[in-house]
Amino acid sequence: METLQLLRDYFPTAVYTGKCLVFISKDWRIELSEHKESDFSKTAEQPSIIRVKVFKKALNGEFVPGHYEDFQLGSLNELAEQVEKYVQMAVGSNLRENID
């Protein structure tokens, strides 16, 4: 969860729930969750996997899961930039501002 806590500083509009970072708007919900590599046969420390899930609000008001993507980049700046670019392309809004 340390990577998520660092990303929280990069994305000031995010809410940290203790298990994921959440961005929410009238029409969208974006969740970032952290997963550790479970292959213990690897000797080198791998960066955490950050899963980005995109949810769209349906006509009934429920958030419906759409697509997700996993990111595993060693540089925190590069990770944040790529996540931001991915979400911007998916929902048409910038994560550093309030998503529309």
mmCIF file of N, CA and C in Angstrom:
data_model
loop_
_atom_site.group_PDB
_atom_site.id
_atom_site.type_symbol
_atom_site.label_atom_id
_atom_site.label_comp_id
_atom_site.label_asym_id
_atom_site.label_seq_id
_atom_site.Cartn_x
_atom_site.Cartn_y
_atom_site.Cartn_z
ATOM 1 N N MET A 1 0.801 -1.194 0.000
ATOM 2 C CA MET A 1 0.000 0.000 0.000
ATOM 3 C C MET A 1 0.850 1.267 0.000
ATOM 4 N N GLU A 2 2.153 1.079 0.067
ATOM 5 C CA GLU A 2 3.027 2.252 0.100
ATOM 6 C C GLU A 2 3.002 3.022 -1.215
ATOM 7 N N THR A 3 2.874 2.329 -2.333
ATOM 8 C CA THR A 3 2.814 3.020 -3.624
ATOM 9 C C THR A 3 1.535 3.852 -3.723
ATOM 10 N N LEU A 4 0.418 3.305 -3.245
ATOM 11 C CA LEU A 4 -0.834 4.056 -3.264
ATOM 12 C C LEU A 4 -0.732 5.313 -2.410
ATOM 13 N N GLN A 5 -0.070 5.208 -1.276
ATOM 14 C CA GLN A 5 0.083 6.378 -0.409
ATOM 15 C C GLN A 5 0.932 7.447 -1.089
ATOM 16 N N LEU A 6 1.938 7.030 -1.843
ATOM 17 C CA LEU A 6 2.750 7.993 -2.593
ATOM 18 C C LEU A 6 1.959 8.602 -3.749
ATOM 19 N N LEU A 7 1.135 7.799 -4.407
ATOM 20 C CA LEU A 7 0.308 8.313 -5.497
ATOM 21 C C LEU A 7 -0.751 9.287 -4.979
ATOM 22 N N ARG A 8 -1.174 9.121 -3.745
ATOM 23 C CA ARG A 8 -2.158 10.029 -3.147
ATOM 24 C C ARG A 8 -1.625 11.461 -3.145
ATOM 25 N N ASP A 9 -0.317 11.608 -2.938
ATOM 26 C CA ASP A 9 0.285 12.943 -2.977
ATOM 27 C C ASP A 9 0.289 13.515 -4.396
ATOM 28 N N TYR A 10 0.402 12.636 -5.395
ATOM 29 C CA TYR A 10 0.440 13.073 -6.790
ATOM 30 C C TYR A 10 -0.958 13.480 -7.286
ATOM 31 N N PHE A 11 -1.986 12.792 -6.793
ATOM 32 C CA PHE A 11 -3.363 13.051 -7.214
ATOM 33 C C PHE A 11 -4.151 13.645 -6.044
ATOM 34 N N PRO A 12 -4.188 14.964 -5.913
ATOM 35 C CA PRO A 12 -4.822 15.591 -4.750
ATOM 36 C C PRO A 12 -6.338 15.416 -4.673
ATOM 37 N N THR A 13 -6.987 15.037 -5.770
ATOM 38 C CA THR A 13 -8.442 14.861 -5.739
ATOM 39 C C THR A 13 -8.849 13.448 -5.337
ATOM 40 N N ALA A 14 -7.889 12.574 -5.075
ATOM 41 C CA ALA A 14 -8.179 11.187 -4.727
ATOM 42 C C ALA A 14 -8.526 11.059 -3.251
ATOM 43 N N VAL A 15 -9.333 10.063 -2.948
ATOM 44 C CA VAL A 15 -9.662 9.705 -1.576
ATOM 45 C C VAL A 15 -9.030 8.347 -1.309
ATOM 46 N N TYR A 16 -8.257 8.257 -0.237
ATOM 47 C CA TYR A 16 -7.611 6.993 0.127
ATOM 48 C C TYR A 16 -8.505 6.272 1.129
ATOM 49 N N THR A 17 -8.957 5.071 0.799
ATOM 50 C CA THR A 17 -9.883 4.328 1.655
ATOM 51 C C THR A 17 -9.181 3.374 2.610
ATOM 52 N N GLY A 18 -7.882 3.270 2.507
ATOM 53 C CA GLY A 18 -7.144 2.291 3.297
ATOM 54 C C GLY A 18 -6.779 1.072 2.474
ATOM 55 N N LYS A 19 -7.539 0.814 1.410
ATOM 56 C CA LYS A 19 -7.205 -0.294 0.520
ATOM 57 C C LYS A 19 -7.102 0.121 -0.939
ATOM 58 N N CYS A 20 -7.635 1.312 -1.287
ATOM 59 C CA CYS A 20 -7.519 1.789 -2.662
ATOM 60 C C CYS A 20 -7.655 3.301 -2.702
ATOM 61 N N LEU A 21 -7.235 3.869 -3.825
ATOM 62 C CA LEU A 21 -7.453 5.290 -4.097
ATOM 63 C C LEU A 21 -8.695 5.388 -4.975
ATOM 64 N N VAL A 22 -9.586 6.322 -4.657
ATOM 65 C CA VAL A 22 -10.832 6.454 -5.392
ATOM 66 C C VAL A 22 -10.979 7.886 -5.908
ATOM 67 N N PHE A 23 -11.345 7.989 -7.165
ATOM 68 C CA PHE A 23 -11.726 9.248 -7.794
ATOM 69 C C PHE A 23 -13.187 9.075 -8.180
ATOM 70 N N ILE A 24 -14.023 9.999 -7.817
ATOM 71 C CA ILE A 24 -15.439 9.835 -8.108
ATOM 72 C C ILE A 24 -16.015 11.136 -8.630
ATOM 73 N N SER A 25 -16.945 11.012 -9.548
ATOM 74 C CA SER A 25 -17.655 12.164 -10.090
ATOM 75 C C SER A 25 -19.102 11.764 -10.309
ATOM 76 N N LYS A 26 -19.830 12.638 -10.958
ATOM 77 C CA LYS A 26 -21.239 12.373 -11.234
ATOM 78 C C LYS A 26 -21.411 11.130 -12.114
ATOM 79 N N ASP A 27 -20.504 10.921 -13.074
ATOM 80 C CA ASP A 27 -20.659 9.833 -14.046
ATOM 81 C C ASP A 27 -19.614 8.733 -13.962
ATOM 82 N N TRP A 28 -18.523 8.954 -13.225
ATOM 83 C CA TRP A 28 -17.403 8.018 -13.231
ATOM 84 C C TRP A 28 -16.929 7.689 -11.821
ATOM 85 N N ARG A 29 -16.347 6.505 -11.682
ATOM 86 C CA ARG A 29 -15.629 6.095 -10.478
ATOM 87 C C ARG A 29 -14.363 5.403 -10.972
ATOM 88 N N ILE A 30 -13.222 5.852 -10.484
ATOM 89 C CA ILE A 30 -11.932 5.264 -10.844
ATOM 90 C C ILE A 30 -11.308 4.743 -9.560
ATOM 91 N N GLU A 31 -10.877 3.497 -9.560
ATOM 92 C CA GLU A 31 -10.221 2.897 -8.391
ATOM 93 C C GLU A 31 -8.811 2.467 -8.757
ATOM 94 N N LEU A 32 -7.859 2.797 -7.899
ATOM 95 C CA LEU A 32 -6.484 2.329 -8.030
ATOM 96 C C LEU A 32 -6.209 1.424 -6.835
ATOM 97 N N SER A 33 -5.833 0.184 -7.111
ATOM 98 C CA SER A 33 -5.496 -0.746 -6.035
ATOM 99 C C SER A 33 -4.104 -1.307 -6.278
ATOM 100 N N GLU A 34 -3.446 -1.685 -5.191
ATOM 101 C CA GLU A 34 -2.064 -2.162 -5.264
ATOM 102 C C GLU A 34 -2.021 -3.662 -5.007
ATOM 103 N N HIS A 35 -1.250 -4.361 -5.835
ATOM 104 C CA HIS A 35 -1.093 -5.805 -5.709
ATOM 105 C C HIS A 35 0.392 -6.136 -5.745
ATOM 106 N N LYS A 36 0.824 -6.980 -4.843
ATOM 107 C CA LYS A 36 2.224 -7.410 -4.812
ATOM 108 C C LYS A 36 2.384 -8.671 -5.637
ATOM 109 N N GLU A 37 3.555 -8.829 -6.213
ATOM 110 C CA GLU A 37 3.890 -10.033 -6.980
ATOM 111 C C GLU A 37 3.953 -11.200 -6.013
ATOM 112 N N SER A 38 3.276 -12.296 -6.332
ATOM 113 C CA SER A 38 3.244 -13.437 -5.422
ATOM 114 C C SER A 38 4.191 -14.564 -5.837
ATOM 115 N N ASP A 39 5.032 -14.324 -6.832
ATOM 116 C CA ASP A 39 5.995 -15.335 -7.259
ATOM 117 C C ASP A 39 7.256 -15.193 -6.407
ATOM 118 N N PHE A 40 7.373 -16.049 -5.408
ATOM 119 C CA PHE A 40 8.495 -15.966 -4.482
ATOM 120 C C PHE A 40 9.781 -16.562 -5.032
ATOM 121 N N SER A 41 9.739 -17.157 -6.237
ATOM 122 C CA SER A 41 10.948 -17.717 -6.834
ATOM 123 C C SER A 41 11.830 -16.626 -7.440
ATOM 124 N N LYS A 42 11.272 -15.441 -7.642
ATOM 125 C CA LYS A 42 12.055 -14.332 -8.194
ATOM 126 C C LYS A 42 12.902 -13.725 -7.082
ATOM 127 N N THR A 43 14.151 -13.483 -7.391
ATOM 128 C CA THR A 43 15.052 -12.942 -6.371
ATOM 129 C C THR A 43 15.025 -11.419 -6.328
ATOM 130 N N ALA A 44 14.805 -10.776 -7.438
ATOM 131 C CA ALA A 44 14.800 -9.309 -7.465
ATOM 132 C C ALA A 44 13.432 -8.780 -7.039
ATOM 133 N N GLU A 45 13.443 -7.708 -6.292
ATOM 134 C CA GLU A 45 12.207 -7.063 -5.859
ATOM 135 C C GLU A 45 11.535 -6.396 -7.059
ATOM 136 N N GLN A 46 10.312 -6.779 -7.321
ATOM 137 C CA GLN A 46 9.544 -6.207 -8.424
ATOM 138 C C GLN A 46 8.675 -5.065 -7.901
ATOM 139 N N PRO A 47 8.447 -4.035 -8.706
ATOM 140 C CA PRO A 47 7.519 -2.985 -8.269
ATOM 141 C C PRO A 47 6.105 -3.549 -8.155
ATOM 142 N N SER A 48 5.309 -2.934 -7.306
ATOM 143 C CA SER A 48 3.921 -3.354 -7.140
ATOM 144 C C SER A 48 3.153 -3.182 -8.443
ATOM 145 N N ILE A 49 2.097 -3.949 -8.564
ATOM 146 C CA ILE A 49 1.177 -3.802 -9.684
ATOM 147 C C ILE A 49 0.064 -2.871 -9.221
ATOM 148 N N ILE A 50 -0.178 -1.820 -9.978
ATOM 149 C CA ILE A 50 -1.276 -0.902 -9.695
ATOM 150 C C ILE A 50 -2.378 -1.190 -10.714
ATOM 151 N N ARG A 51 -3.525 -1.631 -10.209
ATOM 152 C CA ARG A 51 -4.662 -1.923 -11.083
ATOM 153 C C ARG A 51 -5.586 -0.713 -11.088
ATOM 154 N N VAL A 52 -5.890 -0.230 -12.285
ATOM 155 C CA VAL A 52 -6.787 0.907 -12.464
ATOM 156 C C VAL A 52 -8.099 0.363 -13.031
ATOM 157 N N LYS A 53 -9.182 0.524 -12.254
ATOM 158 C CA LYS A 53 -10.508 0.076 -12.684
ATOM 159 C C LYS A 53 -11.362 1.300 -12.990
ATOM 160 N N VAL A 54 -12.081 1.227 -14.096
ATOM 161 C CA VAL A 54 -12.953 2.316 -14.530
ATOM 162 C C VAL A 54 -14.399 1.841 -14.438
ATOM 163 N N PHE A 55 -15.226 2.638 -13.739
ATOM 164 C CA PHE A 55 -16.644 2.340 -13.598
ATOM 165 C C PHE A 55 -17.438 3.510 -14.184
ATOM 166 N N LYS A 56 -18.516 3.208 -14.894
ATOM 167 C CA LYS A 56 -19.399 4.242 -15.463
ATOM 168 C C LYS A 56 -20.766 4.118 -14.811
ATOM 169 N N LYS A 57 -21.364 5.257 -14.507
ATOM 170 C CA LYS A 57 -22.688 5.232 -13.881
ATOM 171 C C LYS A 57 -23.742 4.842 -14.912
ATOM 172 N N ALA A 58 -24.555 3.855 -14.553
ATOM 173 C CA ALA A 58 -25.634 3.385 -15.421
ATOM 174 C C ALA A 58 -26.882 4.235 -15.198
ATOM 175 N N LEU A 59 -27.882 4.002 -16.000
ATOM 176 C CA LEU A 59 -29.134 4.752 -15.887
ATOM 177 C C LEU A 59 -29.823 4.553 -14.538
ATOM 178 N N ASN A 60 -29.597 3.394 -13.917
ATOM 179 C CA ASN A 60 -30.220 3.120 -12.623
ATOM 180 C C ASN A 60 -29.437 3.732 -11.447
ATOM 181 N N GLY A 61 -28.325 4.432 -11.740
ATOM 182 C CA GLY A 61 -27.551 5.093 -10.699
ATOM 183 C C GLY A 61 -26.402 4.268 -10.134
ATOM 184 N N GLU A 62 -26.324 3.012 -10.493
ATOM 185 C CA GLU A 62 -25.242 2.135 -10.022
ATOM 186 C C GLU A 62 -24.000 2.330 -10.897
ATOM 187 N N PHE A 63 -22.822 2.189 -10.278
ATOM 188 C CA PHE A 63 -21.577 2.230 -11.039
ATOM 189 C C PHE A 63 -21.293 0.830 -11.580
ATOM 190 N N VAL A 64 -21.191 0.716 -12.884
ATOM 191 C CA VAL A 64 -20.983 -0.561 -13.563
ATOM 192 C C VAL A 64 -19.509 -0.673 -13.927
ATOM 193 N N PRO A 65 -18.873 -1.811 -13.537
ATOM 194 C CA PRO A 65 -17.458 -1.965 -13.898
ATOM 195 C C PRO A 65 -17.292 -2.040 -15.406
ATOM 196 N N GLY A 66 -16.298 -1.329 -15.872
ATOM 197 C CA GLY A 66 -15.983 -1.347 -17.299
ATOM 198 C C GLY A 66 -14.713 -2.125 -17.527
ATOM 199 N N HIS A 67 -13.672 -1.432 -17.863
ATOM 200 C CA HIS A 67 -12.403 -2.089 -18.142
ATOM 201 C C HIS A 67 -11.400 -1.755 -17.042
ATOM 202 N N TYR A 68 -10.303 -2.495 -17.059
ATOM 203 C CA TYR A 68 -9.219 -2.210 -16.116
ATOM 204 C C TYR A 68 -7.897 -2.465 -16.803
ATOM 205 N N GLU A 69 -6.860 -1.902 -16.220
ATOM 206 C CA GLU A 69 -5.505 -2.090 -16.753
ATOM 207 C C GLU A 69 -4.554 -2.178 -15.583
ATOM 208 N N ASP A 70 -3.540 -3.023 -15.724
ATOM 209 C CA ASP A 70 -2.499 -3.171 -14.704
ATOM 210 C C ASP A 70 -1.248 -2.421 -15.136
ATOM 211 N N PHE A 71 -0.670 -1.681 -14.205
ATOM 212 C CA PHE A 71 0.562 -0.925 -14.436
ATOM 213 C C PHE A 71 1.624 -1.442 -13.480
ATOM 214 N N GLN A 72 2.838 -1.641 -13.984
ATOM 215 C CA GLN A 72 3.959 -2.082 -13.149
ATOM 216 C C GLN A 72 5.216 -1.364 -13.619
ATOM 217 N N LEU A 73 5.383 -0.150 -13.117
ATOM 218 C CA LEU A 73 6.514 0.682 -13.503
ATOM 219 C C LEU A 73 7.324 1.020 -12.263
ATOM 220 N N GLY A 74 8.633 0.983 -12.375
ATOM 221 C CA GLY A 74 9.518 1.208 -11.238
ATOM 222 C C GLY A 74 9.581 2.645 -10.775
ATOM 223 N N SER A 75 9.417 3.592 -11.677
ATOM 224 C CA SER A 75 9.495 5.013 -11.347
ATOM 225 C C SER A 75 8.104 5.521 -10.961
ATOM 226 N N LEU A 76 7.996 6.121 -9.781
ATOM 227 C CA LEU A 76 6.708 6.641 -9.323
ATOM 228 C C LEU A 76 6.195 7.735 -10.251
ATOM 229 N N ASN A 77 7.071 8.618 -10.713
ATOM 230 C CA ASN A 77 6.648 9.685 -11.624
ATOM 231 C C ASN A 77 6.112 9.128 -12.930
ATOM 232 N N GLU A 78 6.811 8.155 -13.491
ATOM 233 C CA GLU A 78 6.353 7.546 -14.742
ATOM 234 C C GLU A 78 5.033 6.807 -14.529
ATOM 235 N N LEU A 79 4.911 6.108 -13.401
ATOM 236 C CA LEU A 79 3.670 5.405 -13.080
ATOM 237 C C LEU A 79 2.504 6.390 -13.013
ATOM 238 N N ALA A 80 2.681 7.471 -12.277
ATOM 239 C CA ALA A 80 1.615 8.469 -12.128
ATOM 240 C C ALA A 80 1.261 9.088 -13.479
ATOM 241 N N GLU A 81 2.254 9.398 -14.276
ATOM 242 C CA GLU A 81 1.998 9.990 -15.592
ATOM 243 C C GLU A 81 1.216 9.039 -16.495
ATOM 244 N N GLN A 82 1.598 7.771 -16.500
ATOM 245 C CA GLN A 82 0.924 6.800 -17.365
ATOM 246 C C GLN A 82 -0.497 6.509 -16.885
ATOM 247 N N VAL A 83 -0.695 6.432 -15.571
ATOM 248 C CA VAL A 83 -2.042 6.234 -15.032
ATOM 249 C C VAL A 83 -2.915 7.426 -15.397
ATOM 250 N N GLU A 84 -2.371 8.619 -15.221
ATOM 251 C CA GLU A 84 -3.112 9.830 -15.547
ATOM 252 C C GLU A 84 -3.497 9.866 -17.028
ATOM 253 N N LYS A 85 -2.565 9.518 -17.890
ATOM 254 C CA LYS A 85 -2.830 9.502 -19.328
ATOM 255 C C LYS A 85 -3.904 8.463 -19.675
ATOM 256 N N TYR A 86 -3.812 7.278 -19.055
ATOM 257 C CA TYR A 86 -4.783 6.213 -19.308
ATOM 258 C C TYR A 86 -6.197 6.655 -18.925
ATOM 259 N N VAL A 87 -6.338 7.222 -17.735
ATOM 260 C CA VAL A 87 -7.657 7.641 -17.273
ATOM 261 C C VAL A 87 -8.175 8.805 -18.109
ATOM 262 N N GLN A 88 -7.291 9.708 -18.459
ATOM 263 C CA GLN A 88 -7.701 10.845 -19.282
ATOM 264 C C GLN A 88 -8.254 10.356 -20.616
ATOM 265 N N MET A 89 -7.629 9.363 -21.200
ATOM 266 C CA MET A 89 -8.114 8.824 -22.473
ATOM 267 C C MET A 89 -9.415 8.041 -22.279
ATOM 268 N N ALA A 90 -9.563 7.367 -21.136
ATOM 269 C CA ALA A 90 -10.752 6.549 -20.891
ATOM 270 C C ALA A 90 -11.989 7.382 -20.575
ATOM 271 N N VAL A 91 -11.833 8.433 -19.774
ATOM 272 C CA VAL A 91 -13.008 9.197 -19.342
ATOM 273 C C VAL A 91 -13.018 10.637 -19.855
ATOM 274 N N GLY A 92 -11.923 11.072 -20.483
ATOM 275 C CA GLY A 92 -11.887 12.407 -21.036
ATOM 276 C C GLY A 92 -11.695 13.499 -20.006
ATOM 277 N N SER A 93 -11.066 13.164 -18.872
ATOM 278 C CA SER A 93 -10.863 14.153 -17.819
ATOM 279 C C SER A 93 -9.537 13.899 -17.119
ATOM 280 N N ASN A 94 -8.981 14.943 -16.541
ATOM 281 C CA ASN A 94 -7.694 14.875 -15.870
ATOM 282 C C ASN A 94 -7.874 14.499 -14.408
ATOM 283 N N LEU A 95 -7.100 13.550 -13.898
ATOM 284 C CA LEU A 95 -7.201 13.122 -12.507
ATOM 285 C C LEU A 95 -6.704 14.152 -11.514
ATOM 286 N N ARG A 96 -5.841 15.050 -11.932
ATOM 287 C CA ARG A 96 -5.327 16.040 -11.001
ATOM 288 C C ARG A 96 -6.343 17.130 -10.730
ATOM 289 N N GLU A 97 -7.350 17.182 -11.576
ATOM 290 C CA GLU A 97 -8.476 18.076 -11.361
ATOM 291 C C GLU A 97 -9.660 17.181 -11.034
ATOM 292 N N ASN A 98 -10.799 17.747 -10.747
ATOM 293 C CA ASN A 98 -11.975 16.909 -10.508
ATOM 294 C C ASN A 98 -12.415 16.301 -11.833
ATOM 295 N N ILE A 99 -12.644 14.986 -11.832
ATOM 296 C CA ILE A 99 -13.097 14.343 -13.064
ATOM 297 C C ILE A 99 -14.560 14.682 -13.290
ATOM 298 N N ASP A 100 -14.904 14.857 -14.554
ATOM 299 C CA ASP A 100 -16.292 15.221 -14.898
ATOM 300 C C ASP A 100 -17.129 13.999 -15.136
#
